[in-house]
Amino acid sequence: MYASEIVAVGMAVPDRIVTNDDLSKLMDTNDEWITQRSGIRERRWVDAQTTTSDLALRAAERAIAAAGIKKEDIELIVMATLSPDHDFPGTGCFLQAKLGLAGCATLDIRQACSGFLYGLSVADQFIKTGMYKTVLLVGAEVHSKGLDVSTRGRDVAVLFGDGAGAAILKRTDATNSSRVLSTHLHAEGAHAQELWLPGPGMNLGAERVSRAMLDEGLIYPKMNGKKVFAHAIRRMAEVLMEGLAANNTKLEDIDLFLFHQANLRINEMLAQELKIPPEKVFNTIHKYGNTTAATIPIGMSEAVAAGKLKKGMLVASAAFGSGFTWASALYRW
Ligand code: COA
């Protein structure tokens, strides 16, 4: 019987820091509004030349080096992103070429903020069945090029940032204590339009992209913030408890919680509701904003670097996002 172990992680963020005050020069917003409602103080934005696969490459190279593997050992690249280099082919293909690899399988995951945990589940299944021994899992986003940074888009634009995180998963014996214990995935497509990108798209009339679509701002993300907020807390709590129940584990047994970083208030309310001590929750949102598929691997990387995530620790992750989708994972580091 096989299991998968997360043997190493890596992250990459652009050098350019964009503070809340910087945003207030582009749109009608202010540091107090953003900080009070989201906990975000700054985020990173790429330059014009950098794309999602570039950030993914940097994170992947760091994870590969930290794992001490040869890049040729990678048999599958799972790439989670909602901000692809191009509509097709998948960003995993561009990443593969930039890594100088050819022949291994690539698979893109489009489950937005739940993308990394969906990808972790996919990687875990391929390893458990014996099909692959080594998988590169990446979550990467370039949001800054796709946001409406005028006052019209301020409710969304202030929340998101660019970044990437990567993990190397390797086959291990199912008796190894360091392993992915379980993953739990859900979706409810009836809420797809509560947080989405309407255009360009095939569902908007005769043309996939039109002048009218640009004028109406349909190429920018739209969000029903209050609905997303309420569903996020409920679903993350549910799916976290589902993971604990599946492993006969109690909340007190978890050493560290690495939640998706959408809004500090969501994570604080979740912790309060479940009576999780705040020191067990590792947050990075104040520095990077919501980097969607990248928040959890960035959290892993920063927690390792800060000495907060150590070998043998029992970790729980949960995420919620567009779809709606939500997911959790329990793993021993
Ligand atoms: N700066 C200043 N004012 C802003 C603003 C900004 N960036 N964005 C919106 N506003 C204004 C609105 O226009 C509205 O003004 P009005 O009352 O005059 O119409 C007002 O602020 C809304 O404020 P409030 O009711 O306090 O908003 P909120 O408590 O719902 O907070 C969010 C807004 C977006 C921070 C919150 O809903 C949220 O975090 N939702 C979840 C978002 C999320 O996690 N998305 C990703 C999921 S993976």
PDB file of N, CA and C in Angstrom, residues 32-116:
ATOM      1  N   GLU A  32      -7.324  52.107   6.020  1.00  0.00           N
ATOM      2  CA  GLU A  32      -8.184  51.699   7.138  1.00  0.00           C
ATOM      3  C   GLU A  32      -9.275  50.729   6.671  1.00  0.00           C
ATOM      4  N   TRP A  33      -9.934  51.056   5.547  1.00  0.00           N
ATOM      5  CA  TRP A  33     -11.017  50.206   5.040  1.00  0.00           C
ATOM      6  C   TRP A  33     -10.463  48.807   4.737  1.00  0.00           C
ATOM      7  N   ILE A  34      -9.346  48.767   4.031  1.00  0.00           N
ATOM      8  CA  ILE A  34      -8.800  47.468   3.600  1.00  0.00           C
ATOM      9  C   ILE A  34      -8.320  46.661   4.807  1.00  0.00           C
ATOM     10  N   THR A  35      -7.583  47.316   5.701  1.00  0.00           N
ATOM     11  CA  THR A  35      -7.021  46.595   6.852  1.00  0.00           C
ATOM     12  C   THR A  35      -8.124  46.078   7.767  1.00  0.00           C
ATOM     13  N   GLN A  36      -9.101  46.929   8.059  1.00  0.00           N
ATOM     14  CA  GLN A  36     -10.173  46.515   8.988  1.00  0.00           C
ATOM     15  C   GLN A  36     -10.988  45.355   8.435  1.00  0.00           C
ATOM     16  N   ARG A  37     -11.271  45.386   7.137  1.00  0.00           N
ATOM     17  CA  ARG A  37     -12.164  44.364   6.589  1.00  0.00           C
ATOM     18  C   ARG A  37     -11.458  43.106   6.127  1.00  0.00           C
ATOM     19  N   SER A  38     -10.144  43.177   5.864  1.00  0.00           N
ATOM     20  CA  SER A  38      -9.475  42.000   5.292  1.00  0.00           C
ATOM     21  C   SER A  38      -8.170  41.622   5.987  1.00  0.00           C
ATOM     22  N   GLY A  39      -7.578  42.549   6.740  1.00  0.00           N
ATOM     23  CA  GLY A  39      -6.276  42.277   7.358  1.00  0.00           C
ATOM     24  C   GLY A  39      -5.105  42.451   6.400  1.00  0.00           C
ATOM     25  N   ILE A  40      -5.401  42.801   5.138  1.00  0.00           N
ATOM     26  CA  ILE A  40      -4.331  42.932   4.130  1.00  0.00           C
ATOM     27  C   ILE A  40      -3.662  44.302   4.260  1.00  0.00           C
ATOM     28  N   ARG A  41      -2.335  44.293   4.343  1.00  0.00           N
ATOM     29  CA  ARG A  41      -1.578  45.546   4.422  1.00  0.00           C
ATOM     30  C   ARG A  41      -0.832  45.826   3.122  1.00  0.00           C
ATOM     31  N   GLU A  42      -0.390  44.763   2.467  1.00  0.00           N
ATOM     32  CA  GLU A  42       0.292  44.916   1.183  1.00  0.00           C
ATOM     33  C   GLU A  42       0.166  43.626   0.401  1.00  0.00           C
ATOM     34  N   ARG A  43       0.480  43.702  -0.888  1.00  0.00           N
ATOM     35  CA  ARG A  43       0.471  42.531  -1.760  1.00  0.00           C
ATOM     36  C   ARG A  43       1.597  42.733  -2.769  1.00  0.00           C
ATOM     37  N   ARG A  44       1.903  41.692  -3.563  1.00  0.00           N
ATOM     38  CA  ARG A  44       2.962  41.798  -4.570  1.00  0.00           C
ATOM     39  C   ARG A  44       2.340  41.804  -5.957  1.00  0.00           C
ATOM     40  N   TRP A  45       2.919  42.611  -6.847  1.00  0.00           N
ATOM     41  CA  TRP A  45       2.478  42.652  -8.242  1.00  0.00           C
ATOM     42  C   TRP A  45       3.677  42.392  -9.149  1.00  0.00           C
ATOM     43  N   VAL A  46       3.460  41.628 -10.194  1.00  0.00           N
ATOM     44  CA  VAL A  46       4.528  41.335 -11.161  1.00  0.00           C
ATOM     45  C   VAL A  46       4.771  42.535 -12.076  1.00  0.00           C
ATOM     46  N   ASP A  47       5.907  42.494 -12.790  1.00  0.00           N
ATOM     47  CA  ASP A  47       6.142  43.472 -13.859  1.00  0.00           C
ATOM     48  C   ASP A  47       5.457  42.961 -15.137  1.00  0.00           C
ATOM     49  N   ALA A  48       5.501  43.792 -16.180  1.00  0.00           N
ATOM     50  CA  ALA A  48       4.740  43.477 -17.397  1.00  0.00           C
ATOM     51  C   ALA A  48       5.188  42.172 -18.061  1.00  0.00           C
ATOM     52  N   GLN A  49       6.457  41.810 -17.906  1.00  0.00           N
ATOM     53  CA  GLN A  49       6.976  40.639 -18.616  1.00  0.00           C
ATOM     54  C   GLN A  49       6.681  39.314 -17.899  1.00  0.00           C
ATOM     55  N   THR A  50       6.402  39.382 -16.605  1.00  0.00           N
ATOM     56  CA  THR A  50       6.297  38.139 -15.818  1.00  0.00           C
ATOM     57  C   THR A  50       4.895  37.553 -15.902  1.00  0.00           C
ATOM     58  N   THR A  51       4.839  36.251 -16.069  1.00  0.00           N
ATOM     59  CA  THR A  51       3.542  35.589 -16.159  1.00  0.00           C
ATOM     60  C   THR A  51       3.434  34.478 -15.114  1.00  0.00           C
ATOM     61  N   THR A  52       2.271  33.829 -15.090  1.00  0.00           N
ATOM     62  CA  THR A  52       2.005  32.832 -14.051  1.00  0.00           C
ATOM     63  C   THR A  52       3.026  31.697 -14.083  1.00  0.00           C
ATOM     64  N   SER A  53       3.364  31.216 -15.289  1.00  0.00           N
ATOM     65  CA  SER A  53       4.320  30.100 -15.356  1.00  0.00           C
ATOM     66  C   SER A  53       5.717  30.522 -14.919  1.00  0.00           C
ATOM     67  N   ASP A  54       6.042  31.822 -15.017  1.00  0.00           N
ATOM     68  CA  ASP A  54       7.349  32.291 -14.521  1.00  0.00           C
ATOM     69  C   ASP A  54       7.418  32.195 -12.995  1.00  0.00           C
ATOM     70  N   LEU A  55       6.354  32.659 -12.330  1.00  0.00           N
ATOM     71  CA  LEU A  55       6.331  32.552 -10.859  1.00  0.00           C
ATOM     72  C   LEU A  55       6.301  31.078 -10.453  1.00  0.00           C
ATOM     73  N   ALA A  56       5.515  30.284 -11.195  1.00  0.00           N
ATOM     74  CA  ALA A  56       5.435  28.845 -10.912  1.00  0.00           C
ATOM     75  C   ALA A  56       6.811  28.201 -11.044  1.00  0.00           C
ATOM     76  N   LEU A  57       7.557  28.603 -12.069  1.00  0.00           N
ATOM     77  CA  LEU A  57       8.890  28.044 -12.312  1.00  0.00           C
ATOM     78  C   LEU A  57       9.807  28.308 -11.112  1.00  0.00           C
ATOM     79  N   ARG A  58       9.791  29.575 -10.641  1.00  0.00           N
ATOM     80  CA  ARG A  58      10.684  29.925  -9.520  1.00  0.00           C
ATOM     81  C   ARG A  58      10.336  29.112  -8.274  1.00  0.00           C
ATOM     82  N   ALA A  59       9.051  28.993  -7.992  1.00  0.00           N
ATOM     83  CA  ALA A  59       8.632  28.217  -6.810  1.00  0.00           C
ATOM     84  C   ALA A  59       8.993  26.745  -6.988  1.00  0.00           C
ATOM     85  N   ALA A  60       8.762  26.222  -8.209  1.00  0.00           N
ATOM     86  CA  ALA A  60       9.039  24.806  -8.484  1.00  0.00           C
ATOM     87  C   ALA A  60      10.531  24.515  -8.351  1.00  0.00           C
ATOM     88  N   GLU A  61      11.365  25.410  -8.884  1.00  0.00           N
ATOM     89  CA  GLU A  61      12.819  25.175  -8.794  1.00  0.00           C
ATOM     90  C   GLU A  61      13.275  25.134  -7.339  1.00  0.00           C
ATOM     91  N   ARG A  62      12.684  25.993  -6.518  1.00  0.00           N
ATOM     92  CA  ARG A  62      13.059  25.993  -5.091  1.00  0.00           C
ATOM     93  C   ARG A  62      12.604  24.696  -4.408  1.00  0.00           C
ATOM     94  N   ALA A  63      11.402  24.230  -4.749  1.00  0.00           N
ATOM     95  CA  ALA A  63      10.900  22.985  -4.145  1.00  0.00           C
ATOM     96  C   ALA A  63      11.745  21.792  -4.597  1.00  0.00           C
ATOM     97  N   ILE A  64      12.117  21.781  -5.879  1.00  0.00           N
ATOM     98  CA  ILE A  64      12.937  20.679  -6.410  1.00  0.00           C
ATOM     99  C   ILE A  64      14.296  20.656  -5.697  1.00  0.00           C
ATOM    100  N   ALA A  65      14.899  21.846  -5.545  1.00  0.00           N
ATOM    101  CA  ALA A  65      16.202  21.923  -4.868  1.00  0.00           C
ATOM    102  C   ALA A  65      16.076  21.471  -3.412  1.00  0.00           C
ATOM    103  N   ALA A  66      15.003  21.931  -2.744  1.00  0.00           N
ATOM    104  CA  ALA A  66      14.825  21.571  -1.325  1.00  0.00           C
ATOM    105  C   ALA A  66      14.567  20.073  -1.158  1.00  0.00           C
ATOM    106  N   ALA A  67      13.924  19.457  -2.165  1.00  0.00           N
ATOM    107  CA  ALA A  67      13.633  18.019  -2.091  1.00  0.00           C
ATOM    108  C   ALA A  67      14.875  17.186  -2.397  1.00  0.00           C
ATOM    109  N   GLY A  68      15.858  17.813  -3.041  1.00  0.00           N
ATOM    110  CA  GLY A  68      17.075  17.083  -3.411  1.00  0.00           C
ATOM    111  C   GLY A  68      16.831  16.040  -4.487  1.00  0.00           C
ATOM    112  N   ILE A  69      15.834  16.297  -5.339  1.00  0.00           N
ATOM    113  CA  ILE A  69      15.559  15.350  -6.427  1.00  0.00           C
ATOM    114  C   ILE A  69      16.094  15.924  -7.744  1.00  0.00           C
ATOM    115  N   LYS A  70      16.210  15.067  -8.749  1.00  0.00           N
ATOM    116  CA  LYS A  70      16.490  15.548 -10.105  1.00  0.00           C
ATOM    117  C   LYS A  70      15.152  15.929 -10.720  1.00  0.00           C
ATOM    118  N   LYS A  71      15.118  17.026 -11.470  1.00  0.00           N
ATOM    119  CA  LYS A  71      13.832  17.430 -12.053  1.00  0.00           C
ATOM    120  C   LYS A  71      13.277  16.336 -12.969  1.00  0.00           C
ATOM    121  N   GLU A  72      14.185  15.534 -13.543  1.00  0.00           N
ATOM    122  CA  GLU A  72      13.744  14.443 -14.440  1.00  0.00           C
ATOM    123  C   GLU A  72      12.969  13.364 -13.688  1.00  0.00           C
ATOM    124  N   ASP A  73      13.048  13.367 -12.355  1.00  0.00           N
ATOM    125  CA  ASP A  73      12.279  12.383 -11.566  1.00  0.00           C
ATOM    126  C   ASP A  73      10.777  12.680 -11.610  1.00  0.00           C
ATOM    127  N   ILE A  74      10.413  13.916 -11.961  1.00  0.00           N
ATOM    128  CA  ILE A  74       8.990  14.310 -11.915  1.00  0.00           C
ATOM    129  C   ILE A  74       8.212  13.592 -13.027  1.00  0.00           C
ATOM    130  N   GLU A  75       7.162  12.896 -12.626  1.00  0.00           N
ATOM    131  CA  GLU A  75       6.361  12.136 -13.596  1.00  0.00           C
ATOM    132  C   GLU A  75       5.045  12.833 -13.930  1.00  0.00           C
ATOM    133  N   LEU A  76       4.628  13.739 -13.056  1.00  0.00           N
ATOM    134  CA  LEU A  76       3.367  14.465 -13.260  1.00  0.00           C
ATOM    135  C   LEU A  76       3.513  15.864 -12.675  1.00  0.00           C
ATOM    136  N   ILE A  77       3.087  16.862 -13.458  1.00  0.00           N
ATOM    137  CA  ILE A  77       3.000  18.238 -12.942  1.00  0.00           C
ATOM    138  C   ILE A  77       1.527  18.570 -12.798  1.00  0.00           C
ATOM    139  N   VAL A  78       1.104  18.891 -11.569  1.00  0.00           N
ATOM    140  CA  VAL A  78      -0.272  19.352 -11.342  1.00  0.00           C
ATOM    141  C   VAL A  78      -0.187  20.853 -11.090  1.00  0.00           C
ATOM    142  N   MET A  79      -0.856  21.604 -11.952  1.00  0.00           N
ATOM    143  CA  MET A  79      -0.738  23.065 -11.935  1.00  0.00           C
ATOM    144  C   MET A  79      -2.103  23.674 -11.619  1.00  0.00           C
ATOM    145  N   ALA A  80      -2.214  24.288 -10.450  1.00  0.00           N
ATOM    146  CA  ALA A  80      -3.481  24.922 -10.063  1.00  0.00           C
ATOM    147  C   ALA A  80      -3.376  26.430 -10.281  1.00  0.00           C
ATOM    148  N   THR A  81      -4.271  26.975 -11.111  1.00  0.00           N
ATOM    149  CA  THR A  81      -4.297  28.427 -11.321  1.00  0.00           C
ATOM    150  C   THR A  81      -5.642  28.849 -11.899  1.00  0.00           C
ATOM    151  N   LEU A  82      -6.069  30.081 -11.552  1.00  0.00           N
ATOM    152  CA  LEU A  82      -7.235  30.654 -12.244  1.00  0.00           C
ATOM    153  C   LEU A  82      -6.785  31.800 -13.138  1.00  0.00           C
ATOM    154  N   SER A  83      -5.473  32.042 -13.174  1.00  0.00           N
ATOM    155  CA  SER A  83      -4.935  33.128 -14.003  1.00  0.00           C
ATOM    156  C   SER A  83      -3.881  32.544 -14.957  1.00  0.00           C
ATOM    157  N   PRO A  84      -4.333  31.714 -15.901  1.00  0.00           N
ATOM    158  CA  PRO A  84      -3.382  31.005 -16.772  1.00  0.00           C
ATOM    159  C   PRO A  84      -2.647  31.947 -17.714  1.00  0.00           C
ATOM    160  N   ASP A  85      -1.493  31.477 -18.200  1.00  0.00           N
ATOM    161  CA  ASP A  85      -0.744  32.246 -19.206  1.00  0.00           C
ATOM    162  C   ASP A  85      -1.636  32.496 -20.422  1.00  0.00           C
ATOM    163  N   HIS A  86      -2.355  31.462 -20.848  1.00  0.00           N
ATOM    164  CA  HIS A  86      -3.261  31.520 -22.006  1.00  0.00           C
ATOM    165  C   HIS A  86      -4.459  30.631 -21.708  1.00  0.00           C
ATOM    166  N   ASP A  87      -5.564  30.815 -22.458  1.00  0.00           N
ATOM    167  CA  ASP A  87      -6.736  29.955 -22.231  1.00  0.00           C
ATOM    168  C   ASP A  87      -6.385  28.488 -22.479  1.00  0.00           C
ATOM    169  N   PHE A  88      -5.615  28.232 -23.526  1.00  0.00           N
ATOM    170  CA  PHE A  88      -5.090  26.885 -23.711  1.00  0.00           C
ATOM    171  C   PHE A  88      -3.776  26.967 -24.457  1.00  0.00           C
ATOM    172  N   PRO A  89      -2.877  26.020 -24.318  1.00  0.00           N
ATOM    173  CA  PRO A  89      -2.978  24.859 -23.425  1.00  0.00           C
ATOM    174  C   PRO A  89      -2.784  25.260 -21.969  1.00  0.00           C
ATOM    175  N   GLY A  90      -2.935  24.295 -21.097  1.00  0.00           N
ATOM    176  CA  GLY A  90      -2.817  24.540 -19.666  1.00  0.00           C
ATOM    177  C   GLY A  90      -1.455  25.119 -19.302  1.00  0.00           C
ATOM    178  N   THR A  91      -1.430  25.885 -18.230  1.00  0.00           N
ATOM    179  CA  THR A  91      -0.187  26.521 -17.781  1.00  0.00           C
ATOM    180  C   THR A  91       0.855  25.475 -17.379  1.00  0.00           C
ATOM    181  N   GLY A  92       0.398  24.289 -16.993  1.00  0.00           N
ATOM    182  CA  GLY A  92       1.332  23.202 -16.673  1.00  0.00           C
ATOM    183  C   GLY A  92       2.245  22.868 -17.843  1.00  0.00           C
ATOM    184  N   CYS A  93       1.734  23.021 -19.067  1.00  0.00           N
ATOM    185  CA  CYS A  93       2.564  22.754 -20.256  1.00  0.00           C
ATOM    186  C   CYS A  93       3.656  23.817 -20.388  1.00  0.00           C
ATOM    187  N   PHE A  94       3.286  25.083 -20.173  1.00  0.00           N
ATOM    188  CA  PHE A  94       4.292  26.154 -20.250  1.00  0.00           C
ATOM    189  C   PHE A  94       5.336  25.980 -19.148  1.00  0.00           C
ATOM    190  N   LEU A  95       4.871  25.598 -17.970  1.00  0.00           N
ATOM    191  CA  LEU A  95       5.798  25.375 -16.855  1.00  0.00           C
ATOM    192  C   LEU A  95       6.745  24.222 -17.179  1.00  0.00           C
ATOM    193  N   GLN A  96       6.200  23.145 -17.719  1.00  0.00           N
ATOM    194  CA  GLN A  96       7.037  21.982 -18.053  1.00  0.00           C
ATOM    195  C   GLN A  96       8.178  22.390 -18.981  1.00  0.00           C
ATOM    196  N   ALA A  97       7.835  23.155 -20.030  1.00  0.00           N
ATOM    197  CA  ALA A  97       8.859  23.581 -20.992  1.00  0.00           C
ATOM    198  C   ALA A  97       9.892  24.482 -20.323  1.00  0.00           C
ATOM    199  N   LYS A  98       9.438  25.393 -19.460  1.00  0.00           N
ATOM    200  CA  LYS A  98      10.391  26.297 -18.787  1.00  0.00           C
ATOM    201  C   LYS A  98      11.293  25.545 -17.824  1.00  0.00           C
ATOM    202  N   LEU A  99      10.781  24.433 -17.285  1.00  0.00           N
ATOM    203  CA  LEU A  99      11.610  23.601 -16.405  1.00  0.00           C
ATOM    204  C   LEU A  99      12.620  22.784 -17.218  1.00  0.00           C
ATOM    205  N   GLY A 100      12.455  22.785 -18.546  1.00  0.00           N
ATOM    206  CA  GLY A 100      13.350  21.988 -19.392  1.00  0.00           C
ATOM    207  C   GLY A 100      13.003  20.520 -19.364  1.00  0.00           C
ATOM    208  N   LEU A 101      11.715  20.237 -19.129  1.00  0.00           N
ATOM    209  CA  LEU A 101      11.272  18.839 -19.105  1.00  0.00           C
ATOM    210  C   LEU A 101      10.415  18.552 -20.330  1.00  0.00           C
ATOM    211  N   ALA A 102      10.340  17.292 -20.688  1.00  0.00           N
ATOM    212  CA  ALA A 102       9.454  16.866 -21.780  1.00  0.00           C
ATOM    213  C   ALA A 102       9.027  15.443 -21.500  1.00  0.00           C
ATOM    214  N   GLY A 103       7.796  15.142 -21.852  1.00  0.00           N
ATOM    215  CA  GLY A 103       7.344  13.753 -21.743  1.00  0.00           C
ATOM    216  C   GLY A 103       6.499  13.475 -20.524  1.00  0.00           C
ATOM    217  N   CYS A 104       6.769  14.110 -19.388  1.00  0.00           N
ATOM    218  CA  CYS A 104       5.959  13.822 -18.201  1.00  0.00           C
ATOM    219  C   CYS A 104       4.558  14.406 -18.391  1.00  0.00           C
ATOM    220  N   ALA A 105       3.598  13.876 -17.633  1.00  0.00           N
ATOM    221  CA  ALA A 105       2.210  14.337 -17.754  1.00  0.00           C
ATOM    222  C   ALA A 105       2.039  15.697 -17.091  1.00  0.00           C
ATOM    223  N   THR A 106       1.132  16.514 -17.631  1.00  0.00           N
ATOM    224  CA  THR A 106       0.782  17.781 -16.981  1.00  0.00           C
ATOM    225  C   THR A 106      -0.740  17.872 -16.901  1.00  0.00           C
ATOM    226  N   LEU A 107      -1.194  18.494 -15.837  1.00  0.00           N
ATOM    227  CA  LEU A 107      -2.636  18.563 -15.603  1.00  0.00           C
ATOM    228  C   LEU A 107      -2.959  19.886 -14.930  1.00  0.00           C
ATOM    229  N   ASP A 108      -3.853  20.666 -15.527  1.00  0.00           N
ATOM    230  CA  ASP A 108      -4.248  21.935 -14.900  1.00  0.00           C
ATOM    231  C   ASP A 108      -5.520  21.756 -14.084  1.00  0.00           C
ATOM    232  N   ILE A 109      -5.553  22.451 -12.948  1.00  0.00           N
ATOM    233  CA  ILE A 109      -6.702  22.410 -12.041  1.00  0.00           C
ATOM    234  C   ILE A 109      -7.271  23.827 -12.002  1.00  0.00           C
ATOM    235  N   ARG A 110      -8.585  23.970 -12.177  1.00  0.00           N
ATOM    236  CA  ARG A 110      -9.190  25.306 -12.283  1.00  0.00           C
ATOM    237  C   ARG A 110     -10.126  25.605 -11.120  1.00  0.00           C
ATOM    238  N   GLN A 111      -9.836  25.007  -9.977  1.00  0.00           N
ATOM    239  CA  GLN A 111     -10.766  25.151  -8.852  1.00  0.00           C
ATOM    240  C   GLN A 111     -10.416  26.339  -7.951  1.00  0.00           C
ATOM    241  N   ALA A 112      -9.854  27.392  -8.562  1.00  0.00           N
ATOM    242  CA  ALA A 112      -9.659  28.698  -7.903  1.00  0.00           C
ATOM    243  C   ALA A 112      -8.986  28.555  -6.537  1.00  0.00           C
ATOM    244  N   CYS A 113      -9.617  29.113  -5.508  1.00  0.00           N
ATOM    245  CA  CYS A 113      -8.978  29.138  -4.183  1.00  0.00           C
ATOM    246  C   CYS A 113      -8.851  27.746  -3.568  1.00  0.00           C
ATOM    247  N   SER A 114      -9.655  26.790  -4.039  1.00  0.00           N
ATOM    248  CA  SER A 114      -9.523  25.416  -3.556  1.00  0.00           C
ATOM    249  C   SER A 114      -8.548  24.625  -4.430  1.00  0.00           C
ATOM    250  N   GLY A 115      -7.933  25.286  -5.398  1.00  0.00           N
ATOM    251  CA  GLY A 115      -7.130  24.587  -6.418  1.00  0.00           C
ATOM    252  C   GLY A 115      -5.972  23.797  -5.860  1.00  0.00           C
ATOM    253  N   PHE A 116      -5.276  24.340  -4.878  1.00  0.00           N
ATOM    254  CA  PHE A 116      -4.112  23.613  -4.357  1.00  0.00           C
ATOM    255  C   PHE A 116      -4.557  22.334  -3.655  1.00  0.00           C
TER     256      PHE A 116
END
